[in-house]
Coordinates of C-alpha atoms and ligand atoms in Angstrom, one line a residue:
X1023 CA -0.4 10.4 21.1
X1024 CA 0.5 7.4 18.4
X1025 CA 2.0 8.7 15.8
X1026 CA -0.4 7.3 12.8
X1027 CA 0.5 7.7 8.9
X1028 CA -2.2 6.5 6.6
X1029 CA -2.0 7.4 2.7
X1030 CA -2.7 5.9 -0.4
X1031 CA -2.8 6.3 -4.2
X1032 CA -6.1 5.6 -7.1
X1033 CA -5.6 2.5 -8.4
X1034 CA -6.7 4.0 -12.1
X1035 CA -3.0 2.5 -13.7
X1036 CA 0.1 1.6 -12.5
X1037 CA 2.2 3.7 -9.8
X1038 CA 4.9 5.8 -12.3
X1039 CA 8.3 7.4 -10.8
X1040 CA 6.1 10.6 -9.9
X1041 CA 4.2 8.7 -7.1
X1042 CA 7.1 6.8 -6.3
X1043 CA 9.7 10.5 -5.8
X1044 CA 6.4 12.3 -4.5
X1045 CA 5.8 9.5 -2.0
X1046 CA 5.9 6.0 -2.3
X1047 CA 10.0 6.1 -1.8
X1048 CA 9.4 8.5 1.5
X1049 CA 6.2 5.9 3.1
X1050 CA 8.8 2.6 3.2
X1051 CA 11.3 5.5 4.8
X1052 CA 8.7 6.1 7.7
X1053 CA 7.8 2.7 7.5
X1054 CA 11.4 1.5 7.9
X1055 CA 12.3 4.1 10.6
X1056 CA 10.1 2.4 12.9
X1057 CA 9.4 6.5 14.6
X1058 CA 5.3 5.1 13.5
X1059 CA 3.0 3.1 15.6
X1060 CA 1.1 2.4 12.7
X1061 CA 0.7 2.2 9.6
X1062 CA -2.3 2.5 6.8
X1063 CA -1.6 2.6 3.2
X1064 CA -4.8 2.8 1.4
X1065 CA -5.8 1.2 -2.2
X1066 CA -8.5 3.9 -3.1
X1067 CA -10.2 1.8 -5.3
X1068 CA -13.7 4.0 -4.5
X1069 CA -12.4 7.0 -4.4
X1070 CA -10.8 6.5 -8.3
X1071 CA -14.4 5.4 -9.7
X1072 CA -15.7 8.7 -8.4
X1073 CA -14.6 9.9 -12.1
X1074 CA -14.5 6.2 -13.5
X1075 CA -17.7 4.9 -13.1
X1076 CA -18.8 4.3 -16.2
X1077 CA -15.2 1.9 -16.5
X1078 CA -14.6 -0.6 -13.5
X1079 CA -12.9 -3.1 -15.2
X1080 CA -10.1 -0.9 -15.3
X1081 CA -10.5 0.2 -11.7
X1082 CA -10.5 -3.8 -11.0
X1083 CA -7.6 -4.7 -12.7
X1084 CA -5.4 -1.7 -11.3
X1085 CA -5.7 -3.0 -7.6
X1086 CA -3.3 -5.2 -8.2
X1087 CA -0.6 -3.6 -10.0
X1088 CA -1.0 -1.2 -6.9
X1089 CA -0.5 -3.9 -4.7
X1090 CA 2.7 -4.6 -6.8
X1091 CA 4.2 -1.9 -7.3
X1092 CA 3.9 -1.2 -3.4
X1093 CA 5.2 -3.9 -2.6
X1094 CA 8.1 -4.2 -4.9
X1095 CA 8.6 -0.9 -3.9
X1096 CA 9.6 -2.2 -0.3
X1097 CA 6.6 -1.5 1.9
X1098 CA 6.1 -4.3 3.2
X1099 CA 3.0 -6.5 5.1
X1100 CA 4.3 -7.1 8.3
X1101 CA 5.0 -3.3 8.9
X1102 CA 2.3 -1.9 7.3
X1103 CA -1.9 -2.3 6.9
X1104 CA -2.2 -2.4 3.5
X1105 CA -5.7 -2.1 2.4
X1106 CA -8.7 -1.3 -0.5
X1107 CA -11.3 1.4 0.6
X1108 CA -14.4 -0.2 -0.3
X1109 CA -13.9 -3.1 1.8
X1110 CA -15.0 -0.9 4.6
X1111 CA -18.0 0.7 4.5
X1112 CA -17.1 2.6 7.4
X1113 CA -15.9 4.9 5.4
X1114 CA -18.7 5.5 3.8
X1115 CA -20.5 6.3 6.6
X1116 CA -18.3 8.9 8.0
X1117 CA -18.8 10.3 4.7
X1118 CA -21.9 11.0 5.2
X1119 CA -22.3 12.4 8.2
X1120 CA -19.4 14.8 8.2
X1121 CA -21.3 15.7 4.1
X1122 CA -22.9 18.4 6.9
X1123 CA -20.1 19.6 9.0
X1124 CA -19.1 21.3 4.9
X1125 CA -20.5 23.4 2.7
X1126 CA -20.7 23.6 -1.0
X1127 CA -18.9 26.8 -1.8
X1128 CA -16.3 25.9 0.8
X1129 CA -15.9 22.7 -1.7
X1130 CA -16.2 25.4 -5.2
X1131 CA -13.2 26.7 -4.1
X1132 CA -10.8 23.3 -3.3
X1133 CA -8.3 24.3 -6.0
X1134 CA -7.0 20.6 -6.8
X1135 CA -10.7 19.6 -7.5
X1136 CA -10.8 22.6 -10.0
X1137 CA -7.9 21.7 -12.0
X1138 CA -8.9 18.6 -12.0
X1139 CA -12.6 19.4 -13.4
X1140 CA -10.6 21.0 -16.3
X1141 CA -8.3 18.0 -17.1
X1142 CA -11.3 15.9 -16.9
X1143 CA -13.6 17.9 -18.9
X1144 CA -16.1 17.1 -17.1
X1145 CA -17.7 20.2 -18.3
X1146 CA -21.2 21.6 -15.9
X1147 CA -21.8 18.0 -15.3
X1148 CA -19.9 17.3 -12.7
X1149 CA -20.9 14.1 -10.9
X1150 CA -21.8 14.7 -7.1
X1151 CA -19.2 11.6 -5.6
X1152 CA -16.3 13.6 -7.5
X1153 CA -17.8 16.7 -6.6
X1154 CA -17.5 15.4 -2.4
X1155 CA -14.4 12.8 -2.4
X1156 CA -12.5 15.3 -0.4
X1157 CA -15.0 14.7 2.3
X1158 CA -15.0 10.9 2.2
X1159 CA -10.8 11.8 2.1
X1160 CA -11.2 13.1 5.4
X1161 CA -12.9 9.9 6.2
X1162 CA -9.9 7.6 5.1
X1163 CA -8.0 10.0 7.3
X1164 CA -9.8 10.1 10.1
X1165 CA -10.7 6.3 10.4
X1166 CA -7.7 5.9 11.2
X1167 CA -6.7 9.0 13.3
X1168 CA -4.1 9.5 11.5
X1169 CA -1.5 12.5 12.7
X1170 CA 0.7 12.2 9.1
X1171 CA -0.2 12.0 5.8
X1172 CA 3.2 11.2 3.4
X1173 CA 1.9 13.1 -0.4
X1174 CA 2.2 14.8 -2.6
X1175 CA 1.9 18.7 -3.5
X1176 CA -2.1 17.8 -5.1
X1177 CA -3.3 16.6 -1.5
X1178 CA -2.9 19.2 0.7
X1179 CA -5.8 21.4 -0.1
X1180 CA -7.8 18.0 0.7
X1181 CA -6.0 17.9 4.4
X1182 CA -6.9 21.1 5.1
X1183 CA -10.4 20.0 4.5
X1184 CA -10.0 17.4 7.5
X1185 CA -9.0 19.9 9.2
X1186 CA -11.5 22.1 8.7
X1187 CA -14.0 19.0 9.3
X1188 CA -12.2 17.9 12.3
X1189 CA -11.9 21.0 13.8
X1190 CA -16.4 21.7 13.8
X1191 CA -17.1 17.9 14.4
X1192 CA -14.5 18.6 18.2
X1193 CA -16.0 21.6 18.5
X1194 CA -19.9 20.6 18.0
X1195 CA -19.3 17.0 19.0
X1196 CA -16.9 17.4 21.7
X1197 CA -13.3 16.6 21.0
X1198 CA -13.3 13.3 19.3
X1199 CA -11.3 13.6 16.4
X1200 CA -7.3 13.7 15.8
X1201 CA -5.8 16.5 13.2
X1202 CA -3.6 15.3 10.2
X1203 CA -0.9 16.8 9.0
X1204 CA 0.6 16.3 5.4
X1205 CA 4.3 15.4 5.0
X1206 CA 5.3 16.9 1.8
X1207 CA 8.7 15.3 0.3
X1208 CA 11.8 17.8 1.2
X1209 CA 13.3 18.1 -2.0
X1210 CA 11.7 20.8 -4.7
X1211 CA 11.9 18.4 -7.4
X1212 CA 10.4 15.5 -5.9
X1213 CA 6.9 17.8 -5.3
X1214 CA 5.4 17.7 -8.6
X1215 CA 7.9 15.8 -10.6
X1216 CA 6.7 16.5 -14.6
X1217 CA 6.5 14.1 -17.8
X1218 CA 9.3 13.4 -19.5
X1219 CA 7.7 15.9 -22.7
X1220 CA 8.2 19.0 -19.6
X1221 CA 4.2 18.9 -18.7
X1222 CA 2.9 20.1 -15.2
X1223 CA 2.1 16.6 -14.5
X1224 CA 2.6 12.6 -15.1
X1225 CA -0.5 10.5 -16.2
X1226 CA -1.2 8.1 -18.0
X1227 CA -4.0 9.7 -20.6
X1228 CA -0.8 12.8 -21.8
X1229 CA 1.1 9.2 -22.1
X1230 CA 4.5 11.1 -20.5
X1231 CA 5.0 8.8 -17.8
X1232 CA 7.7 6.4 -16.1
X1233 CA 6.3 3.5 -14.5
X1234 CA 8.0 2.2 -12.1
X1235 CA 8.3 -1.4 -13.7
X1236 CA 9.2 0.1 -16.7
X1237 CA 10.9 -2.3 -19.0
X1238 CA 14.5 -1.2 -19.4
X1239 CA 14.5 -0.6 -23.2
X1240 CA 11.1 1.5 -23.2
X1241 CA 13.4 3.0 -20.0
X1242 CA 15.9 4.6 -21.7
X1243 CA 14.0 5.0 -25.2
X1244 CA 11.7 7.6 -22.4
X1245 CA 14.4 10.0 -21.1
X1246 CA 16.1 10.1 -24.4
X1247 CA 13.4 11.3 -25.8
X1248 CA 12.6 13.6 -22.9
X1249 CA 12.1 17.7 -23.0
X1250 CA 15.4 19.4 -22.0
X1251 CA 16.3 23.3 -23.1
X1252 CA 14.9 23.9 -26.5
X1253 CA 17.4 26.8 -27.4
X1254 CA 20.4 24.2 -26.0
X1255 CA 21.6 23.3 -29.9
X1256 CA 24.8 22.7 -30.0
X1257 CA 27.0 21.4 -27.2
X1258 CA 28.4 24.7 -26.5
X1259 CA 25.8 26.4 -26.0
X1260 CA 24.7 27.4 -22.8
X1261 CA 22.3 26.0 -21.5
X1262 CA 18.8 26.7 -18.7
X1263 CA 18.4 24.6 -16.2
X1264 CA 15.1 26.0 -15.4
X1265 CA 11.7 23.3 -16.7
X1266 CA 14.5 21.3 -18.0
X1267 CA 12.9 18.0 -17.0
X1268 CA 16.2 15.6 -17.1
X1269 CA 17.9 17.3 -14.7
X1270 CA 15.2 17.6 -13.1
X1271 CA 14.3 14.2 -12.7
X1272 CA 18.5 14.5 -11.6
X1273 CA 17.1 16.2 -9.0
X1274 CA 14.7 13.9 -7.1
X1275 CA 16.8 10.4 -8.2
X1276 CA 20.4 11.6 -8.3
X1277 CA 23.0 11.3 -5.5
X1278 CA 26.9 12.0 -5.2
X1279 CA 27.8 8.2 -5.8
X1280 CA 26.0 7.8 -8.9
X1281 CA 28.8 10.0 -9.8
X1282 CA 31.6 7.8 -9.1
X1283 CA 29.9 5.2 -10.8
X1284 CA 28.8 7.0 -13.7
X1285 CA 30.8 9.9 -14.7
X1286 CA 33.6 10.0 -12.4
X1287 CA 34.9 13.5 -14.5
X1288 CA 32.3 15.0 -12.0
X1289 CA 31.8 15.2 -8.0
X1290 CA 28.1 16.1 -7.9
X1291 CA 25.5 16.7 -9.4
X1292 CA 26.5 21.2 -9.2
X1293 CA 29.3 20.3 -10.8
X1294 CA 27.4 19.3 -13.8
X1295 CA 24.9 21.7 -13.9
X1296 CA 27.9 24.5 -13.9
X1297 CA 29.3 22.7 -16.5
X1298 CA 26.0 22.5 -18.5
X1299 CA 25.1 26.5 -18.1
X1300 CA 28.3 28.2 -19.1
X1301 CA 28.3 25.7 -22.5
X1302 CA 30.0 22.9 -23.5
X1303 CA 27.7 19.8 -22.4
X1304 CA 25.3 18.4 -24.7
X1305 CA 22.4 16.3 -24.1
X1306 CA 22.6 13.3 -24.6
X1307 CA 25.5 13.1 -22.0
X1308 CA 23.1 14.3 -19.5
X1309 CA 20.3 11.8 -20.0
X1310 CA 22.4 8.7 -20.3
X1311 CA 23.7 10.3 -16.7
X1312 CA 19.9 10.3 -15.8
X1313 CA 19.1 6.6 -17.8
X1314 CA 21.5 5.0 -15.3
X1315 CA 20.8 5.9 -12.4
X1316 CA 17.0 5.7 -12.5
X1317 CA 18.2 2.1 -13.4
X1318 CA 19.9 1.9 -10.5
X1319 CA 17.2 3.2 -8.8
X1320 CA 13.9 0.9 -10.8
X1321 CA 16.4 -2.5 -11.2
X1322 CA 15.8 -3.2 -7.1
X1323 CA 12.0 -2.6 -7.6
X1324 CA 11.8 -4.6 -10.5
X1325 CA 13.4 -7.6 -9.5
X1326 CA 11.3 -7.7 -6.6
X1327 CA 7.6 -7.7 -9.1
X1328 CA 8.5 -10.1 -10.8
X1329 CA 9.6 -12.6 -7.7
X1330 CA 6.0 -11.0 -6.1
X1331 CA 4.4 -11.7 -9.7
X1332 CA 4.5 -15.6 -9.4
X1333 CA 2.6 -15.9 -6.1
X1334 CA -0.7 -13.7 -7.4
X1335 CA -3.0 -14.7 -4.7
X1336 CA -0.4 -14.3 -2.1
X1337 CA -0.9 -10.7 -2.7
X1338 CA -4.7 -11.2 -2.5
X1339 CA -4.5 -12.3 0.9
X1340 CA -2.0 -9.5 1.6
X1341 CA -4.7 -7.1 0.4
X1342 CA -7.2 -9.2 2.0
X1343 CA -6.1 -9.8 5.8
X1344 CA -4.9 -5.9 5.6
X1345 CA -9.0 -5.0 4.7
X1346 CA -9.7 -6.6 8.0
X1347 CA -7.4 -5.2 10.2
X1348 CA -8.1 -2.0 8.7
X1349 CA -11.9 -2.6 9.1
X1350 CA -11.6 -3.2 12.3
X1351 CA -9.8 0.1 13.6
X1352 CA -12.6 2.1 11.1
X1353 CA -15.3 0.2 13.1
X1354 CA -13.8 1.2 16.4
X1355 CA -13.8 5.2 15.5
X1356 CA -17.1 5.3 13.4
X1357 CA -18.9 4.2 17.2
X1358 CA -16.9 6.4 18.9
X1359 CA -17.8 9.4 16.0
X1360 CA -21.6 8.3 16.0
X1361 CA -21.4 8.0 20.5
X1362 CA -20.1 12.4 20.3
X1363 CA -23.3 12.6 17.6
X1364 CA -25.3 11.1 20.0
X1365 CA -27.0 8.4 17.0
X1366 CA -26.2 5.6 19.6
X1367 CA -29.9 5.0 21.3
X1368 CA -29.6 1.6 22.0
X1369 CA -26.5 1.3 24.1
X1370 CA -27.4 4.7 26.7
X1371 CA -29.7 3.5 29.5
X1372 CA -29.8 7.2 29.9
X1373 CA -32.1 7.8 27.5
X1374 CA -34.1 5.3 27.8
X1375 CA -34.6 5.8 31.1
X1376 CA -35.1 10.1 30.3
X1377 CA -37.9 8.5 28.0
X1378 CA -39.3 7.0 31.0
X1379 CA -39.1 9.2 32.8
X1380 CA -41.2 11.7 30.5
X1381 CA -44.3 9.9 30.2
X1382 CA -44.5 8.4 34.0
X1383 CA -45.7 11.8 35.2
Ligands
LIG2787 N1 -6.5 11.5 -3.7 C1 -5.3 10.6 -3.9 C2 -4.9 10.0 -4.7 O1 -5.3 11.1 -6.1 C3 -5.7 9.2 -3.0 C4 -6.1 9.3 -1.7 C5 -8.1 8.6 -1.0 C6 -5.7 9.6 -0.2 N2 -7.7 9.1 -0.1 C7 -6.8 9.3 0.5 C8 -4.4 9.8 0.0 C9 -5.9 9.2 2.1 C10 -4.0 10.3 1.4 C11 -4.5 10.6 2.6 O2 -3.7 9.3 -5.4

C-alpha cells in the first residue's frame, strides 16, 4: 500500500517553535527521507474559522505566514503538496456524510475539544462547526488516503476519531477508506513544548511563544526571561529539572555537537543536568547556551524566510498549484465514497434498468 502523509496547521498566527519540534521538523525529515509516496501539507483555514467566525481577516492574513514558515523550515513544494483547506470543497461534502457515522456523545468525549472549549471560554454557546471539527478533520485525512499523520499529542483524539469513522464506513459500505496512524515526536520534550512562562501550552494569546521567524534580539530576551526552577536562587543551590522550561527546550533542541561549539566544559546535556541538580551552575549560563542553540537552529530558517519574502507571488502560486493537485485527489476519493454509499444515481446503469424492470410488468 502507498505510504501517504497528510498533516496541517490552522493559520491563526505565525508558527512557533512548539509547532517546529512537535511536527514541522519531522515532516521535513520524512519528506527528505524519500520513503513516502505522497506528502500533503494543509493550511487548515476552514478549521481555523470554526472558532474565528468573527475574525476572517486574521485567518486570511496568516495563510501566507504559515506558507512562509513551512517553506523556510524546509518543506519543498516540488516534493510536498502544500494547499489550502477551503479550496477543496470536496472536503465539506465528505464531512456531511461522515457526520452520520458519529454520535454527539462521541464528540463530547473528545479531550482536545474539551480543553479547547475551556480555553476559548465558549461557555454554553459552542459553535456547531467547532464542535464538529473532528469530523471535518477525518475528511482531511481520508480524502488523501493518508496512512500517516505526523502531529503533536493534541491531535491524537482527532486521529482516533478518524479511525473510528473509517472503520464504521468500511463496515457499512464496504472497504473504501484507509485507516491512518498518528506519528508522534519520539522525544518527550517535543510532544508538548511549554511556553516560555512554563505554562503547559505555547499560545499566542498567552504571549508565551517563541516564533520560528523570531528576531534574534527578541529571541534572546525571551530566552533570558524563561521560567526555570523558582527555588534555585543562589548558584550553589541544587536545581530541579522537573518543570524547568529551559531544560525542556534543551531536551528538544540540543545535540552533543552544540556543546563542543558553545560550552566545551561539558560533553553533553546529561553532564550539564548533573551539574545543575548537584548545585553550582547558574541559570544564566544555561540560558545563554539555550539561546546559542536556538539561534544556530533557527538562523537558516530565518535566512530562507527573508529570501522567500522577496517573492510573495511565488508563495501564493505554490498554494494555488498545490490546491489544484489536492482537489483532484479529494474529488476522486469523494467519487469512491459516493459510489460506496450508492449515491451515484446517474452513472449506475443497473439502477436505471431495475427501475425500468419494476414498471414494465
Ligand atoms: N487540528 C490541526 C491544528 O490544530 C490542524 C488540522 C486540520 C490537521 N486538519 C488536519 C492536522 C488533519 C492533521 C491532520 O493545527
